[in-house]
Short mmCIF file of C-alpha atoms in Angstrom, two decimals:
data_model
loop_
_atom_site.label_atom_id
_atom_site.label_comp_id
_atom_site.label_asym_id
_atom_site.label_seq_id
_atom_site.Cartn_x
_atom_site.Cartn_y
_atom_site.Cartn_z
CA UNK A 136 20.24 -1.11 -2.01
CA UNK A 137 20.22 -1.67 -5.78
CA UNK A 138 19.95 1.35 -8.02
CA UNK A 139 16.49 1.71 -9.53
CA UNK A 140 16.22 1.52 -13.29
CA UNK A 141 14.74 4.49 -15.14
CA UNK A 142 11.31 3.75 -16.57
CA UNK A 143 10.39 5.56 -19.77
CA UNK A 144 6.74 6.62 -19.74
CA UNK A 145 4.73 8.66 -22.16
CA UNK A 146 2.92 11.60 -20.60
CA UNK A 147 -0.35 9.71 -21.10
CA UNK A 148 0.94 6.65 -19.21
CA UNK A 149 2.26 8.85 -16.38
CA UNK A 150 -1.16 10.51 -16.03
CA UNK A 151 -2.94 7.11 -16.05
CA UNK A 152 -0.64 5.79 -13.32
CA UNK A 153 -1.00 8.94 -11.20
CA UNK A 154 -4.81 8.76 -11.53
CA UNK A 155 -4.80 5.07 -10.55
CA UNK A 156 -2.57 5.82 -7.55
CA UNK A 157 -4.87 8.64 -6.40
CA UNK A 158 -7.86 6.29 -6.64
CA UNK A 159 -6.08 3.47 -4.79
CA UNK A 160 -4.89 5.75 -2.00
CA UNK A 161 -8.19 7.57 -1.69
CA UNK A 162 -11.67 6.10 -2.20
CA UNK A 163 -10.59 2.48 -2.76
CA UNK A 164 -8.42 2.40 0.38
CA UNK A 165 -11.35 3.80 2.38
CA UNK A 166 -13.68 1.12 0.97
CA UNK A 167 -11.28 -1.68 1.93
CA UNK A 168 -10.85 -0.30 5.46
CA UNK A 169 -14.64 -0.13 5.84
CA UNK A 170 -15.03 -3.70 4.51
CA UNK A 171 -12.44 -4.97 7.02
CA UNK A 172 -14.18 -3.14 9.88
CA UNK A 173 -17.58 -4.52 8.86
CA UNK A 174 -16.23 -8.07 8.60
CA UNK A 175 -14.40 -7.74 11.92
CA UNK A 176 -17.68 -6.75 13.59
CA UNK A 177 -19.10 -10.15 12.64
CA UNK A 178 -17.04 -11.80 15.35
CA UNK A 179 -14.61 -14.72 15.25
CA UNK A 180 -11.91 -13.86 12.71
CA UNK A 181 -10.52 -17.40 12.44
CA UNK A 182 -13.45 -18.56 10.30
CA UNK A 183 -14.54 -15.22 8.87
CA UNK A 184 -14.21 -15.56 5.07
CA UNK A 185 -15.42 -11.99 4.51
CA UNK A 186 -12.65 -10.63 6.75
CA UNK A 187 -9.95 -12.75 5.09
CA UNK A 188 -11.15 -11.77 1.60
CA UNK A 189 -11.04 -8.07 2.55
CA UNK A 190 -7.53 -8.46 4.02
CA UNK A 191 -6.37 -10.26 0.86
CA UNK A 192 -7.81 -7.45 -1.27
CA UNK A 193 -6.04 -4.91 0.93
CA UNK A 194 -2.73 -6.72 0.42
CA UNK A 195 -3.15 -6.76 -3.36
CA UNK A 196 -4.12 -3.10 -3.38
CA UNK A 197 -1.17 -2.00 -1.23
CA UNK A 198 1.18 -4.04 -3.42
CA UNK A 199 -0.12 -2.18 -6.48
CA UNK A 200 0.31 1.15 -4.65
CA UNK A 201 3.98 0.31 -3.98
CA UNK A 202 4.48 -0.77 -7.59
CA UNK A 203 2.98 2.43 -9.00
CA UNK A 204 4.91 4.64 -6.56
CA UNK A 205 8.17 2.98 -7.59
CA UNK A 206 7.35 3.42 -11.26
CA UNK A 207 6.47 7.10 -10.84
CA UNK A 208 9.57 7.77 -8.72
CA UNK A 209 11.79 6.28 -11.43
CA UNK A 210 9.84 7.63 -14.39
CA UNK A 211 11.29 9.70 -17.16
CA UNK A 212 8.63 11.28 -19.36
CA UNK A 213 9.40 10.68 -23.02
CA UNK A 214 7.71 12.30 -25.95
CA UNK A 215 8.00 10.27 -29.10
CA UNK A 216 9.61 12.35 -31.83
CA UNK A 217 8.34 12.01 -35.37
CA UNK A 218 11.81 11.09 -36.64
CA UNK A 219 10.98 7.55 -37.77
CA UNK A 220 13.23 5.96 -35.14
CA UNK A 221 11.64 3.39 -32.82
CA UNK A 222 11.53 4.54 -29.19
CA UNK A 223 8.99 4.30 -26.33
CA UNK A 224 5.73 5.97 -27.28
CA UNK A 225 6.00 5.04 -30.96
CA UNK A 226 3.50 2.95 -32.91
CA UNK A 227 5.37 0.25 -34.82
CA UNK A 228 4.07 -1.95 -37.62
CA UNK A 229 6.09 -5.11 -38.25
CA UNK A 230 5.91 -8.21 -40.41
CA UNK A 231 7.38 -11.50 -39.24
CA UNK A 232 9.77 -13.22 -41.64
CA UNK A 233 7.84 -15.54 -43.95
CA UNK A 234 4.47 -13.99 -43.09
CA UNK A 235 2.24 -11.72 -45.18
CA UNK A 236 0.26 -10.28 -42.27
CA UNK A 237 1.44 -7.23 -40.36
CA UNK A 238 1.12 -6.50 -36.64
CA UNK A 239 0.94 -3.04 -35.11
CA UNK A 240 2.03 -2.27 -31.56
CA UNK A 241 2.48 0.69 -29.26
CA UNK A 242 5.97 0.44 -27.77
CA UNK A 243 5.34 1.15 -24.10
CA UNK A 244 4.37 -0.27 -20.73
CA UNK A 245 1.29 -2.37 -20.11
CA UNK A 246 -0.12 0.58 -18.16
CA UNK A 247 -0.62 2.27 -21.53
CA UNK A 248 -3.12 -0.38 -22.63
CA UNK A 249 -6.62 0.68 -23.46
CA UNK A 250 -5.84 2.35 -26.75
CA UNK A 251 -6.30 1.02 -30.24
CA UNK A 252 -2.99 -0.88 -30.32
CA UNK A 253 -1.61 -3.88 -28.47
CA UNK A 254 1.34 -3.06 -26.22
CA UNK A 255 4.90 -4.21 -26.86
CA UNK A 256 7.13 -3.42 -23.91
CA UNK A 257 10.60 -2.01 -24.56
CA UNK A 258 12.02 -4.58 -22.12
CA UNK A 259 10.64 -7.59 -24.01
CA UNK A 260 13.05 -9.37 -26.37
CA UNK A 261 11.30 -8.03 -29.48
CA UNK A 262 10.70 -4.55 -28.04
CA UNK A 263 14.33 -4.20 -26.96
CA UNK A 264 15.58 -5.39 -30.36
CA UNK A 265 13.37 -2.87 -32.20
CA UNK A 266 14.64 0.16 -30.25
CA UNK A 267 16.62 2.52 -32.47
CA UNK A 268 15.54 0.94 -35.78
CA UNK A 269 13.50 2.50 -38.60
CA UNK A 270 11.04 1.46 -41.32
CA UNK A 271 12.59 -0.77 -43.95
CA UNK A 272 15.06 -2.39 -41.57
CA UNK A 273 15.13 -6.07 -40.63
CA UNK A 274 15.54 -6.83 -36.95
CA UNK A 275 16.38 -10.12 -35.23
CA UNK A 276 15.28 -10.58 -31.62
CA UNK A 277 16.48 -13.42 -29.40
CA UNK A 278 13.37 -14.74 -27.65
CA UNK A 279 13.07 -17.75 -25.31
CA UNK A 280 11.47 -19.75 -28.15
CA UNK A 281 14.28 -18.84 -30.56
CA UNK A 282 15.20 -16.03 -32.92
CA UNK A 283 12.45 -13.77 -34.26
CA UNK A 284 13.16 -12.02 -37.54
CA UNK A 285 10.87 -9.10 -38.38
CA UNK A 286 10.77 -6.31 -40.92
CA UNK A 287 9.84 -2.85 -39.67
CA UNK A 288 7.08 -1.59 -41.98
CA UNK A 289 6.06 1.71 -40.39
CA UNK A 290 6.96 3.86 -37.38
CA UNK A 291 5.09 6.93 -36.10
CA UNK A 292 4.29 8.65 -32.79
CA UNK A 293 1.22 7.44 -30.90
#
């Protein structure tokens, strides 16, 4: 079996994932089981759209449970240090080469969405290229559409 890769999560992201897992394995799982039982009671399963929809929902839910469990099992909690160096959990403001507008991102996993910043994952071409850099530096990321050149404007903990 392949070795699992460590996933860097902020404490906030870890708590969000744990809460989602508890909900999926508790009340939501019970609701799906009840929906399947209710649909099954309607008779012939071969043409029972309600039953098939509930089973599909159960499959999606159990897939998400497995995904979250794997993430939590391989998680390393990181606390962003206020040292000006880009790492997971940091808010990064960048400006693309030739542009006057800036963009601000939280460097983290999509599970951290819901805050005031868009998410830039550390495994994306730009996110990976930014790791370890500081304000004032120019970074070049190799993306599928070509090279992205950005200037790091500001870096601070979330």
